[in-house]
Amino acid sequence: MPKSWTEKFAHPPKPSVSRLGKPYAGHGEGEKMLIPTPAVVAAYVAEIPPGASRTMPQMREDLATAHHADFTCPLTAGIFLRIASELAWEQHQNGTPLDKITPFWRVVDLKSPMAKKLACGVDFIVRQRKREGIV
């Protein structure tokens, strides 16, 4: 049986920063890479005020800075944003008000492949962004 979004949200339990042993994602050997967690990503997104948005590159840069790393792994950041988004949507579907879930629509790019995969659908993200005045 596949893991639930809640189970996926719990792992990995802590973020880690490690030095690259070889070049990765356009970064060189010796640079410090942050592997965040879904909870770290969700906490970051929750701090974005209503009406504001961030891009994935901006989120990765901000997280790296906050964790004293040179960059954030783009692969895990995307995966963990999806986990945080799906969990938030699941919570909303179970009755949690929108103002009590992770406002993932403030980061998810409408044109990204992830937006099309989310259970909430692109239309929900469009409505939320419009409601908050996010262009």
PDB file of C-alpha atoms in Angstrom, residues 16-123:
ATOM      1  CA  SER A  16      20.710  18.163   5.879  1.00  0.00           C
ATOM      2  CA  VAL A  17      23.543  20.138   4.342  1.00  0.00           C
ATOM      3  CA  SER A  18      26.372  18.284   2.672  1.00  0.00           C
ATOM      4  CA  ARG A  19      29.334  19.128   0.489  1.00  0.00           C
ATOM      5  CA  LEU A  20      29.202  17.943  -3.095  1.00  0.00           C
ATOM      6  CA  GLY A  21      31.762  15.334  -4.013  1.00  0.00           C
ATOM      7  CA  LYS A  22      31.221  16.064  -7.691  1.00  0.00           C
ATOM      8  CA  PRO A  23      29.357  18.684  -9.736  1.00  0.00           C
ATOM      9  CA  TYR A  24      25.556  18.536  -9.549  1.00  0.00           C
ATOM     10  CA  ALA A  25      22.748  20.701 -10.929  1.00  0.00           C
ATOM     11  CA  GLY A  26      25.143  23.347 -12.207  1.00  0.00           C
ATOM     12  CA  HIS A  27      27.057  23.547  -8.930  1.00  0.00           C
ATOM     13  CA  GLY A  28      30.638  22.535  -8.356  1.00  0.00           C
ATOM     14  CA  GLU A  29      32.463  20.059  -6.205  1.00  0.00           C
ATOM     15  CA  GLY A  30      32.801  21.282  -2.630  1.00  0.00           C
ATOM     16  CA  GLU A  31      29.707  23.489  -2.646  1.00  0.00           C
ATOM     17  CA  LYS A  32      27.229  22.959   0.188  1.00  0.00           C
ATOM     18  CA  MET A  33      23.818  21.643  -0.840  1.00  0.00           C
ATOM     19  CA  LEU A  34      20.696  21.739   1.330  1.00  0.00           C
ATOM     20  CA  ILE A  35      18.345  18.783   1.248  1.00  0.00           C
ATOM     21  CA  PRO A  36      15.263  20.290   2.905  1.00  0.00           C
ATOM     22  CA  THR A  37      12.256  18.389   4.247  1.00  0.00           C
ATOM     23  CA  PRO A  38       8.593  18.719   3.354  1.00  0.00           C
ATOM     24  CA  ALA A  39       8.062  20.433   6.724  1.00  0.00           C
ATOM     25  CA  VAL A  40      10.837  22.975   6.014  1.00  0.00           C
ATOM     26  CA  VAL A  41       9.312  23.735   2.611  1.00  0.00           C
ATOM     27  CA  ALA A  42       5.806  24.018   4.108  1.00  0.00           C
ATOM     28  CA  ALA A  43       7.055  26.360   6.852  1.00  0.00           C
ATOM     29  CA  TYR A  44       8.707  28.575   4.246  1.00  0.00           C
ATOM     30  CA  VAL A  45       5.537  28.712   2.138  1.00  0.00           C
ATOM     31  CA  ALA A  46       3.401  29.427   5.211  1.00  0.00           C
ATOM     32  CA  GLU A  47       5.485  32.553   5.870  1.00  0.00           C
ATOM     33  CA  ILE A  48       4.669  34.079   2.468  1.00  0.00           C
ATOM     34  CA  PRO A  49       2.053  36.751   3.192  1.00  0.00           C
ATOM     35  CA  PRO A  50      -1.324  36.706   1.442  1.00  0.00           C
ATOM     36  CA  GLY A  51      -1.121  38.466  -1.905  1.00  0.00           C
ATOM     37  CA  ALA A  52       2.576  37.671  -2.329  1.00  0.00           C
ATOM     38  CA  SER A  53       4.241  34.836  -4.197  1.00  0.00           C
ATOM     39  CA  ARG A  54       7.666  33.314  -4.644  1.00  0.00           C
ATOM     40  CA  THR A  55       9.230  31.379  -7.480  1.00  0.00           C
ATOM     41  CA  MET A  56      10.801  27.986  -6.952  1.00  0.00           C
ATOM     42  CA  PRO A  57      14.283  29.417  -7.611  1.00  0.00           C
ATOM     43  CA  GLN A  58      13.642  32.138  -5.028  1.00  0.00           C
ATOM     44  CA  MET A  59      12.398  29.588  -2.499  1.00  0.00           C
ATOM     45  CA  ARG A  60      15.471  27.413  -3.052  1.00  0.00           C
ATOM     46  CA  GLU A  61      17.775  30.410  -2.673  1.00  0.00           C
ATOM     47  CA  ASP A  62      16.041  31.596   0.500  1.00  0.00           C
ATOM     48  CA  LEU A  63      16.131  28.121   2.040  1.00  0.00           C
ATOM     49  CA  ALA A  64      19.802  27.702   1.197  1.00  0.00           C
ATOM     50  CA  THR A  65      20.636  31.030   2.810  1.00  0.00           C
ATOM     51  CA  ALA A  66      18.622  30.180   5.916  1.00  0.00           C
ATOM     52  CA  HIS A  67      20.477  26.868   6.281  1.00  0.00           C
ATOM     53  CA  HIS A  68      23.965  28.230   5.490  1.00  0.00           C
ATOM     54  CA  ALA A  69      24.218  26.309   2.220  1.00  0.00           C
ATOM     55  CA  ASP A  70      25.289  27.427  -1.238  1.00  0.00           C
ATOM     56  CA  PHE A  71      22.126  26.073  -2.876  1.00  0.00           C
ATOM     57  CA  THR A  72      19.084  23.876  -2.313  1.00  0.00           C
ATOM     58  CA  CYS A  73      18.707  20.634  -4.223  1.00  0.00           C
ATOM     59  CA  PRO A  74      16.223  21.435  -7.006  1.00  0.00           C
ATOM     60  CA  LEU A  75      14.966  17.851  -7.236  1.00  0.00           C
ATOM     61  CA  THR A  76      14.081  17.381  -3.575  1.00  0.00           C
ATOM     62  CA  ALA A  77      12.718  20.930  -3.247  1.00  0.00           C
ATOM     63  CA  GLY A  78      10.221  20.170  -6.014  1.00  0.00           C
ATOM     64  CA  ILE A  79       9.284  16.798  -4.579  1.00  0.00           C
ATOM     65  CA  PHE A  80       8.830  18.246  -1.105  1.00  0.00           C
ATOM     66  CA  LEU A  81       6.743  21.165  -2.388  1.00  0.00           C
ATOM     67  CA  ARG A  82       4.459  18.626  -4.018  1.00  0.00           C
ATOM     68  CA  ILE A  83       4.179  16.617  -0.806  1.00  0.00           C
ATOM     69  CA  ALA A  84       3.385  19.763   1.206  1.00  0.00           C
ATOM     70  CA  SER A  85       0.852  20.830  -1.444  1.00  0.00           C
ATOM     71  CA  GLU A  86      -0.913  17.479  -1.611  1.00  0.00           C
ATOM     72  CA  LEU A  87      -1.077  17.250   2.182  1.00  0.00           C
ATOM     73  CA  ALA A  88      -2.546  20.768   2.376  1.00  0.00           C
ATOM     74  CA  TRP A  89      -5.147  19.907  -0.256  1.00  0.00           C
ATOM     75  CA  GLU A  90      -6.016  16.681   1.579  1.00  0.00           C
ATOM     76  CA  GLN A  91      -6.424  18.644   4.821  1.00  0.00           C
ATOM     77  CA  HIS A  92      -8.673  21.158   3.068  1.00  0.00           C
ATOM     78  CA  GLN A  93     -10.772  18.357   1.578  1.00  0.00           C
ATOM     79  CA  ASN A  94     -11.174  17.008   5.117  1.00  0.00           C
ATOM     80  CA  GLY A  95     -12.552  20.318   6.379  1.00  0.00           C
ATOM     81  CA  THR A  96      -9.535  22.424   7.319  1.00  0.00           C
ATOM     82  CA  PRO A  97     -10.143  26.055   6.308  1.00  0.00           C
ATOM     83  CA  LEU A  98      -7.917  27.534   3.603  1.00  0.00           C
ATOM     84  CA  ASP A  99      -6.302  29.942   6.051  1.00  0.00           C
ATOM     85  CA  LYS A 100      -5.101  26.959   8.137  1.00  0.00           C
ATOM     86  CA  ILE A 101      -3.368  24.984   5.375  1.00  0.00           C
ATOM     87  CA  THR A 102      -0.037  25.568   3.631  1.00  0.00           C
ATOM     88  CA  PRO A 103      -0.793  28.184   0.912  1.00  0.00           C
ATOM     89  CA  PHE A 104       1.059  26.278  -1.808  1.00  0.00           C
ATOM     90  CA  TRP A 105      -0.599  28.345  -4.561  1.00  0.00           C
ATOM     91  CA  ARG A 106       1.820  31.139  -3.607  1.00  0.00           C
ATOM     92  CA  VAL A 107       4.763  29.093  -4.959  1.00  0.00           C
ATOM     93  CA  VAL A 108       3.430  26.545  -7.453  1.00  0.00           C
ATOM     94  CA  ASP A 109       3.977  27.833 -10.995  1.00  0.00           C
ATOM     95  CA  LEU A 110       0.801  27.406 -13.028  1.00  0.00           C
ATOM     96  CA  LYS A 111       2.827  26.337 -16.063  1.00  0.00           C
ATOM     97  CA  SER A 112       4.914  23.755 -14.216  1.00  0.00           C
ATOM     98  CA  PRO A 113       4.383  20.035 -14.723  1.00  0.00           C
ATOM     99  CA  MET A 114       3.732  19.768 -10.977  1.00  0.00           C
ATOM    100  CA  ALA A 115       0.721  22.109 -11.164  1.00  0.00           C
ATOM    101  CA  LYS A 116      -0.930  19.762 -13.626  1.00  0.00           C
ATOM    102  CA  LYS A 117      -0.285  16.728 -11.371  1.00  0.00           C
ATOM    103  CA  LEU A 118      -1.698  18.163  -8.146  1.00  0.00           C
ATOM    104  CA  ALA A 119      -4.972  16.660  -6.968  1.00  0.00           C
ATOM    105  CA  CYS A 120      -6.468  20.141  -6.525  1.00  0.00           C
ATOM    106  CA  GLY A 121      -6.097  20.903 -10.227  1.00  0.00           C
ATOM    107  CA  VAL A 122      -4.744  24.030 -11.862  1.00  0.00           C
ATOM    108  CA  ASP A 123      -8.128  25.792 -11.624  1.00  0.00           C
TER     109      ASP A 123
END
